[in-house]
Tab-separated table of C-alpha atoms in Angstrom:
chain	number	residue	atom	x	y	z
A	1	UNK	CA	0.000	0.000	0.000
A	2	UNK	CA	1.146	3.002	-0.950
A	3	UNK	CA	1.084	5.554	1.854
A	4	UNK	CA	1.490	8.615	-0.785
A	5	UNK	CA	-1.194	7.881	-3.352
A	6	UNK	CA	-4.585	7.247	-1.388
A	7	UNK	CA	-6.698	8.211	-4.700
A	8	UNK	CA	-5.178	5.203	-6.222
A	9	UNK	CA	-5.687	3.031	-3.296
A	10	UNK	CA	-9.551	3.745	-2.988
A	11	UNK	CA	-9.933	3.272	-6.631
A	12	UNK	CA	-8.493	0.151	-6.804
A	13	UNK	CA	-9.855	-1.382	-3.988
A	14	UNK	CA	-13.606	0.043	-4.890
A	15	UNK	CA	-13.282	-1.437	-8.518
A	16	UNK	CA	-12.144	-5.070	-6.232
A	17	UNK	CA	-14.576	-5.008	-3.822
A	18	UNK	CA	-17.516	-3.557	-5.511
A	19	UNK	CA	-21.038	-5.141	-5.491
A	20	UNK	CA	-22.940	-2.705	-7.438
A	21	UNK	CA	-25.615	-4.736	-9.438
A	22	UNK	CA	-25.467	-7.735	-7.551
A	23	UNK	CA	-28.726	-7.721	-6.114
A	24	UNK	CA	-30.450	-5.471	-9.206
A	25	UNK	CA	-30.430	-1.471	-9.970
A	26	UNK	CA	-32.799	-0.700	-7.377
A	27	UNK	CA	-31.416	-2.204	-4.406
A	28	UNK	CA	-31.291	-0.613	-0.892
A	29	UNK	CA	-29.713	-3.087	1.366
A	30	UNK	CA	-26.653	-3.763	0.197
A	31	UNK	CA	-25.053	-6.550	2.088
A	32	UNK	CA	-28.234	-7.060	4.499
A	33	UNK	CA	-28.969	-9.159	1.480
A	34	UNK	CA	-27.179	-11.838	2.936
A	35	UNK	CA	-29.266	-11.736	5.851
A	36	UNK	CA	-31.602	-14.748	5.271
A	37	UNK	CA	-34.446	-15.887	7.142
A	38	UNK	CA	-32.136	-19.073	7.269
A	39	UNK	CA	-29.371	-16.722	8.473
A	40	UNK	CA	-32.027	-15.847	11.524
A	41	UNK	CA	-33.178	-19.052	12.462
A	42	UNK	CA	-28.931	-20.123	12.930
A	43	UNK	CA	-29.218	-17.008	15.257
A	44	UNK	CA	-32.086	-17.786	16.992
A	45	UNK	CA	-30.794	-21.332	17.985
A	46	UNK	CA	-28.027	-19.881	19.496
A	47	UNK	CA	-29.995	-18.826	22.547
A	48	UNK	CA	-29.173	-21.513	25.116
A	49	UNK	CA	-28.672	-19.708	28.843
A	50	UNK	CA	-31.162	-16.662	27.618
A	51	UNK	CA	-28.943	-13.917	29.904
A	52	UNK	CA	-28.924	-10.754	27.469
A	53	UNK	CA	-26.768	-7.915	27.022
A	54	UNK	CA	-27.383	-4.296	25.798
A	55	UNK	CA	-24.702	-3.188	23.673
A	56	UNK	CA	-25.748	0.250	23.561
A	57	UNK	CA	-24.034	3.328	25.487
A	58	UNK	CA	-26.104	5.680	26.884
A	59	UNK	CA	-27.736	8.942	25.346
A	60	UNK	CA	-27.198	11.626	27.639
A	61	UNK	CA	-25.693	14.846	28.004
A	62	UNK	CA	-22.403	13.624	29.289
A	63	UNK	CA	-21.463	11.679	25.813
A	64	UNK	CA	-18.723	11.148	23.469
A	65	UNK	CA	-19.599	13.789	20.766
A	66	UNK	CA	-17.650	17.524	21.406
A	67	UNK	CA	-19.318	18.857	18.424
A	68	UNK	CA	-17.203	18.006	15.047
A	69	UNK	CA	-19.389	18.696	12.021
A	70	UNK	CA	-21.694	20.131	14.444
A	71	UNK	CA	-22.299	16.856	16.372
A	72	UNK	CA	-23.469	17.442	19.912
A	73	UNK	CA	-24.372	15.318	22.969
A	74	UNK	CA	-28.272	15.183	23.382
A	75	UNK	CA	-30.032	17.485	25.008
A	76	UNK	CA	-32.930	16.059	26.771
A	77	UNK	CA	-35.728	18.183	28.129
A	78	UNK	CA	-38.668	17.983	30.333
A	79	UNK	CA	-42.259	19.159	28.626
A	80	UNK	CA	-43.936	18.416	31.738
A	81	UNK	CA	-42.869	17.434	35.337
A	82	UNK	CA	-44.027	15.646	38.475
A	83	UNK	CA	-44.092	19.605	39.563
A	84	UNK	CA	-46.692	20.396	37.351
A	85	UNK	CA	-48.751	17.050	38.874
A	86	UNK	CA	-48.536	18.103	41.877
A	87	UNK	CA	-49.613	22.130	41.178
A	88	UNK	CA	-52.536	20.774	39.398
A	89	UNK	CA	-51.157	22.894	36.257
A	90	UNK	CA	-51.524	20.007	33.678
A	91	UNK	CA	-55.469	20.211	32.674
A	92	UNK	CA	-56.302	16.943	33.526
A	93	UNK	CA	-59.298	15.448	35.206
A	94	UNK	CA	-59.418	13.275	38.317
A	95	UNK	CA	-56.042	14.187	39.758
A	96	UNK	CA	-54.433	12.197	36.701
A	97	UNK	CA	-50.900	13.783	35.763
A	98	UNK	CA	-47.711	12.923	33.959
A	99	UNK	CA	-44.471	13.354	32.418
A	100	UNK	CA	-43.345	13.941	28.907
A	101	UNK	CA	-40.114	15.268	27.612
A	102	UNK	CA	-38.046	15.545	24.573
A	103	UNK	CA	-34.834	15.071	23.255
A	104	UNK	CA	-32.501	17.089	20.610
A	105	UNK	CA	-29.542	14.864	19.000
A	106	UNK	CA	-27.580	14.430	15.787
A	107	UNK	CA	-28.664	10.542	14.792
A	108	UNK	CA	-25.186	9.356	15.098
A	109	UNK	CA	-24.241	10.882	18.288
A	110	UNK	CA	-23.745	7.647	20.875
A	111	UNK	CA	-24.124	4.023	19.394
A	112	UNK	CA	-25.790	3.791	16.108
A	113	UNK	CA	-25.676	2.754	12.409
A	114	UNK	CA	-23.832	4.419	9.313
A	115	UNK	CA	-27.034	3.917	6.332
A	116	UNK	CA	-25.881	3.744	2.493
A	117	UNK	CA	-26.569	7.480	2.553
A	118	UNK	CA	-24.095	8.607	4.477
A	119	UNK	CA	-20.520	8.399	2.509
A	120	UNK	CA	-19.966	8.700	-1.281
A	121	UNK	CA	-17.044	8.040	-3.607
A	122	UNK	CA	-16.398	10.981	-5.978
A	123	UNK	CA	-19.728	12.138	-5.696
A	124	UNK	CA	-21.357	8.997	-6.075
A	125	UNK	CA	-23.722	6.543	-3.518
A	126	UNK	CA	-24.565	2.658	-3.468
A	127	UNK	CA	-25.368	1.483	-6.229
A	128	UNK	CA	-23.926	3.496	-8.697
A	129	UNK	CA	-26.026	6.029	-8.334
A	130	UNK	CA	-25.211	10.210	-7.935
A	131	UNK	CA	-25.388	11.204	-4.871
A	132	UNK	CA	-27.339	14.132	-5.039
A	133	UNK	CA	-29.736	12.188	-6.375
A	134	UNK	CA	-30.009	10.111	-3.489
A	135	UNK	CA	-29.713	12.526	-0.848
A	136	UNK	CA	-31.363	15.946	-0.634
A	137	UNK	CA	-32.445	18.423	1.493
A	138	UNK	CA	-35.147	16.225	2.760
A	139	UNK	CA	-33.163	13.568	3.181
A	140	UNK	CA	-32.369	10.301	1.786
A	141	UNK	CA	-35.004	8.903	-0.752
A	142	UNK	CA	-33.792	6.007	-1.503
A	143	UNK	CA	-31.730	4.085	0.625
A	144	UNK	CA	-32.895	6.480	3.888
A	145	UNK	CA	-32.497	3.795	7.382
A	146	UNK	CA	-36.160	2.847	7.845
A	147	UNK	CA	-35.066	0.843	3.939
A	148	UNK	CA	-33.666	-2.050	6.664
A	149	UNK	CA	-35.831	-1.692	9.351
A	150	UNK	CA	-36.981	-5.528	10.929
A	151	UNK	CA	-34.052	-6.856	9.002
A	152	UNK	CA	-30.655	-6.185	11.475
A	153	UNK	CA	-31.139	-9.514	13.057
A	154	UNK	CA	-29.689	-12.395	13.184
A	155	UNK	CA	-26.065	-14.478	14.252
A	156	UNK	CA	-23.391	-12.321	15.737
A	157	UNK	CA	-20.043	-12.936	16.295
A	158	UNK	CA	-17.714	-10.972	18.594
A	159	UNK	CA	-13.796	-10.638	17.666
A	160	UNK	CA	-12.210	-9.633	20.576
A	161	UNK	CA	-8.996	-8.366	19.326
A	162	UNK	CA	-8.435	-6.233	22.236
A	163	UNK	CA	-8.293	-8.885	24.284
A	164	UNK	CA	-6.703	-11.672	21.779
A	165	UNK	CA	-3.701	-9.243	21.095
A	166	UNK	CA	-3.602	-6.048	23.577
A	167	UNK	CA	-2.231	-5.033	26.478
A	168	UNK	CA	-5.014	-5.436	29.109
A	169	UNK	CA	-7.723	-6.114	26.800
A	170	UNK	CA	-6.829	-3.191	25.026
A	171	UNK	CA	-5.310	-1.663	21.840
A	172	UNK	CA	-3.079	0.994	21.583
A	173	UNK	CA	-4.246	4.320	19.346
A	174	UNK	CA	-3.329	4.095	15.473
A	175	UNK	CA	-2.985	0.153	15.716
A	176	UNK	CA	-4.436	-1.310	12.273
A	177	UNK	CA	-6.788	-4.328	12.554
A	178	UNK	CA	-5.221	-6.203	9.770
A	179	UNK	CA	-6.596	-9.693	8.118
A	180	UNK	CA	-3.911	-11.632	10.045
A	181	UNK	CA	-5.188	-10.046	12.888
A	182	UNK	CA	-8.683	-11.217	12.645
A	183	UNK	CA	-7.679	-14.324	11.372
A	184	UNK	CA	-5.257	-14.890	14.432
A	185	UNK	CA	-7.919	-13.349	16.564
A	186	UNK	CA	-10.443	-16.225	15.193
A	187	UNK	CA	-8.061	-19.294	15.883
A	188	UNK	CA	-7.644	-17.907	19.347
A	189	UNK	CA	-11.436	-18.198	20.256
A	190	UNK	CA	-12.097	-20.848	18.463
A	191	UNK	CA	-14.654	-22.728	16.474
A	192	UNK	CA	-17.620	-20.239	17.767
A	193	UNK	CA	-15.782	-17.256	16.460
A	194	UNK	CA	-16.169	-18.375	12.137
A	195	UNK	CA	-17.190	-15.703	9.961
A	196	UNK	CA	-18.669	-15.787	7.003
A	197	UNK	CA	-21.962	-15.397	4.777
A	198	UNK	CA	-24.763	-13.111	6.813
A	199	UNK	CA	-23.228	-12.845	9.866
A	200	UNK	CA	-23.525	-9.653	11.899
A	201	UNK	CA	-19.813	-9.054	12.949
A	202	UNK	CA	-18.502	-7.247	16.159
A	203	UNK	CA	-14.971	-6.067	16.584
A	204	UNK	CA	-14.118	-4.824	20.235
A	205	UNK	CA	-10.707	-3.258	20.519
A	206	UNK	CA	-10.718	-1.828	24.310
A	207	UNK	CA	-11.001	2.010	22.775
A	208	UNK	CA	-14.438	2.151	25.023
A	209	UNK	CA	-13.146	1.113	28.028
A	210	UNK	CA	-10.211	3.464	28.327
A	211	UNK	CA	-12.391	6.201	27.514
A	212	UNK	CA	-14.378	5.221	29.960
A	213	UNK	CA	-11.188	4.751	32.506
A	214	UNK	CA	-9.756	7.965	31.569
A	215	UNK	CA	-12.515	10.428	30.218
A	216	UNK	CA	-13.701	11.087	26.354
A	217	UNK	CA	-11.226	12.919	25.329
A	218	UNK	CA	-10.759	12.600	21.687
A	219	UNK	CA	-12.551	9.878	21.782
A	220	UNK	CA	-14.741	11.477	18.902
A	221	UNK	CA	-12.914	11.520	15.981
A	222	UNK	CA	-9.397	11.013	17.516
A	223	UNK	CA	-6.895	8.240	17.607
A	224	UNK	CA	-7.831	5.062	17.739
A	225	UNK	CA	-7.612	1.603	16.756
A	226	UNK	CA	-9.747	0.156	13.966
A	227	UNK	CA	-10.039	-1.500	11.724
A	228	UNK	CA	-7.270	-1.514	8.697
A	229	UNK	CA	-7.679	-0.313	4.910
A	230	UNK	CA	-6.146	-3.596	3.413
A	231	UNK	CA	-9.118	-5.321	5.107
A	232	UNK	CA	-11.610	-4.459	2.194
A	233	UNK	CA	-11.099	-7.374	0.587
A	234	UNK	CA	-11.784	-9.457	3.409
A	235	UNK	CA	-15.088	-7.011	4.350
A	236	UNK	CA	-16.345	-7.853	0.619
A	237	UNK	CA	-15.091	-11.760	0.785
A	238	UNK	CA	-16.662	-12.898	3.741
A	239	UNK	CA	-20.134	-11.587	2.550
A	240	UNK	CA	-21.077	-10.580	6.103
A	241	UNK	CA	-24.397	-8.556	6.443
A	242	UNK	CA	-22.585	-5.705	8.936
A	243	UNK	CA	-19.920	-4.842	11.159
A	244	UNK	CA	-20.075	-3.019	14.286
A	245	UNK	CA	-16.966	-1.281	16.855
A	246	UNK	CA	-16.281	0.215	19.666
A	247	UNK	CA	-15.002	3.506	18.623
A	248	UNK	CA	-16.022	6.442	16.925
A	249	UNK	CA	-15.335	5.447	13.588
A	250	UNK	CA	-14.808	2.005	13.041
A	251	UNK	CA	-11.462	2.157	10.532
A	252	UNK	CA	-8.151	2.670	12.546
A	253	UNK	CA	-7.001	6.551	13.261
A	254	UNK	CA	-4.794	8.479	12.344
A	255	UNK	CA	-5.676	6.801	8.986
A	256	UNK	CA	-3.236	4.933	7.099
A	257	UNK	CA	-2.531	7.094	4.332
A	258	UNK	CA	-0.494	10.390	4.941
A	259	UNK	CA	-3.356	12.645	3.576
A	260	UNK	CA	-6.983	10.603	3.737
A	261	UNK	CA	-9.889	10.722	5.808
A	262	UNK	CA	-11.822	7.614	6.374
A	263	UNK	CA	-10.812	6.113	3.321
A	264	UNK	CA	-12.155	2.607	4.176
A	265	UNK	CA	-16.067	4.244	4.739
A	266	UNK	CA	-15.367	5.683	1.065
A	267	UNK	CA	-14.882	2.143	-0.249
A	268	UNK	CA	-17.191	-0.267	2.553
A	269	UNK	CA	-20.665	1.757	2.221
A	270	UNK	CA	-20.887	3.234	-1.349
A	271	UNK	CA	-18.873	0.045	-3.116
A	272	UNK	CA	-19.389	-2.917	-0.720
A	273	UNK	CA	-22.773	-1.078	0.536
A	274	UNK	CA	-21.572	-2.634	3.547
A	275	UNK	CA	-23.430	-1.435	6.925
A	276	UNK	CA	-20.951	0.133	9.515
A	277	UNK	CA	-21.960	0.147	13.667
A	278	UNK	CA	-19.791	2.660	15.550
A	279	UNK	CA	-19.500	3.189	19.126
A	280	UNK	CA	-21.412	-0.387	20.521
A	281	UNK	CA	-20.469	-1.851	24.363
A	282	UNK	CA	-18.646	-4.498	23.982
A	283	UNK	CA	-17.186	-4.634	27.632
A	284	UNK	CA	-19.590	-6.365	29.222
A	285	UNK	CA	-20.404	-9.237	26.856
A	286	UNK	CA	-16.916	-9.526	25.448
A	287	UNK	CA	-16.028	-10.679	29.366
A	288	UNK	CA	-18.994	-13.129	29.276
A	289	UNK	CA	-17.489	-14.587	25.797
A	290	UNK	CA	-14.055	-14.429	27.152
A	291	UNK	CA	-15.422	-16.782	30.468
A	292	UNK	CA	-17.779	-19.484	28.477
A	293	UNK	CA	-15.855	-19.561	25.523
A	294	UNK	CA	-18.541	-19.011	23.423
A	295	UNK	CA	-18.244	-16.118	20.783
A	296	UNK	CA	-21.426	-16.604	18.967
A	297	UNK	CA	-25.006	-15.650	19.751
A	298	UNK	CA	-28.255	-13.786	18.573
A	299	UNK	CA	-28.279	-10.125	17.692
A	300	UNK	CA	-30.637	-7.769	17.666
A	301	UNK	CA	-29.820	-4.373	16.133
A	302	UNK	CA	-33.031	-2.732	14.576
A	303	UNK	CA	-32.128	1.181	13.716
A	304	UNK	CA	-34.576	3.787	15.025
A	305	UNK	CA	-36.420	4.094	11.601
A	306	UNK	CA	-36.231	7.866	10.985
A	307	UNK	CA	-37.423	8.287	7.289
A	308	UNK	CA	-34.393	9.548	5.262
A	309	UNK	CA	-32.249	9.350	7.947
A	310	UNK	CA	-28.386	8.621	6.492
A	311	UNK	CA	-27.523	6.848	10.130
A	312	UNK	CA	-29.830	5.984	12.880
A	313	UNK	CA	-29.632	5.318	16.910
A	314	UNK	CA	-29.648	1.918	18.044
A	315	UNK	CA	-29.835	-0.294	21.225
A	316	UNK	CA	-28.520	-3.536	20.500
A	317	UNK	CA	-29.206	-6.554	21.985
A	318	UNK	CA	-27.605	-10.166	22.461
A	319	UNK	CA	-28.426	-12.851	23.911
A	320	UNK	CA	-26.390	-15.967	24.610
């Protein structure tokens, strides 16, 4: 790879890796084609103890955004309060009263999905088609989120590199998830930890937890480790339906080229139109994996369906 020449790179590995037509001219899902109804039943069978964990961070004020391309925390707000019960203010009949509130937040500010709207290649979206086209001032009207919605579910697989080759179950900033890594990470855990067609793929690298440990930071768009450009190949080869990290941005930072910005999105959504999780928690079920040996269970993941959204909330679920 050719640190100097990142145009080159993209292009090549976009013409590689692309799957543009595969599923016809009008298609919307991208790889969530390989997400069967066979696909879900594997899943589903997977369930054996039934103890479930939420893979989702929180949504509060006290997040991991600090406002880069206008991304902010949320901002949740009360419309009415057990104060206004209690003063009787609320209109209501029979000394009935309640609570309702509201919340302000870019879509992709805590743990969420990346849609086929939201990263083009030279001005140009899944499928092949212009990106203006696709996405306009009233959002995406083609492939907007609520395209997959009931579909993100299914068997999920956790590669805990962190913990396979870090340093307390964590990876360094700027360390590139190669294909040997995975691979090494794979024959590690063992026969629970395969990859292939349809599967819904997690990749923890400890990038949470020392946020967590230390504060945010630059959590948000800082270094970090991820996941590496020369693994587009493998993304499109495997055929799985999504992948999912714990950090802000899922490829590894500072990126591997010496002038590039997420060059890996640029080829994975608009080429691959290959789904992209950012920010899960893996903590907490990566240490469950890590104690039954078990790397493989059913995944729930459905975005909030917010027509024409280009990335959506989500609270994911698995259950072992």
């Amino acid at each position: 790879m050719d640190r100097t020449d990142p145009e080159a790179a993209i292009a090549a590995a976009a013409k590689r890796c692309s799957n543009w037509g595969r599923w016809g001219a009008d298609d919307v899902l991208g790889t969530l084609n390989f997400l069967d109804d066979a696909k879900r039943r594997e899943g589903a069978a997977l369930v054996r103890r039934g103890v479930s964990f939420s893979l989702a961070q929180r949504f509060e004020a006290d997040g991991p955004q600090k406002g880069w391309r206008r991304r902010t925390n949320p901002v949740h707000t009360m419309l009415d309060t057990g104060l206004d019960a209690e003063r009787g203010t609320q209109g209501f009949p029979h000394g009935i009263g309640g609570a309702d509130d509201v919340v302000f937040m870019p879509l992709q500010a805590s743990t969420q999905w990346d849609g086929l709207g939201h990263i083009f290649d030279h001005g140009v979206a899944w499928n092949g088609r212009r990106a203006g086209d696709v996405v306009t001032s009233e959002g995406d009207r083609v492939t907007g989120i609520e395209t997959v919605s009931g579909r993100i579910a299914g068997r999920g697989v956790l590669l805990d590199v962190g913990r396979a080759l870090g340093t307390d179950g964590e990876l360094p900033d700027g360390f590139a998830i190669t294909v040997a890594h995975l691979e090494e990470t794979m024959a590690a855990q063992g026969e629970t930890a395969r990859v292939g067609r349809g599967d819904l793929l997690l990749v923890r690298t400890g990038r949470l937890a020392r946020a967590r440990r230390e504060g945010w930071g630059d959590y948000a768009g800082g270094p970090a480790p991820g996941l590496s450009f020369t693994t587009a190949e493998w993304l499109h080869g495997t055929e799985i339906a999504a992948i999912a990290t714990d950090t802000w941005g899922f490829e590894v930072r500072p990126n591997e080229f010496d002038d590039a910005f997420q060059p890996l999105h640029q080829v994975a959504i608009p080429h691959i139109g290959l789904f992209l999780g950012e920010m899960w928690d893996l903590d907490t079920l990566a240490a469950d994996c890590a104690a039954d040996g078990r790397y493989e269970f059913w995944l729930t993941a459905d975005p909030l369906p917010v027509t024409g959204a280009v990335g959506a909330p989500v609270a994911p679920i698995a259950v072992k």
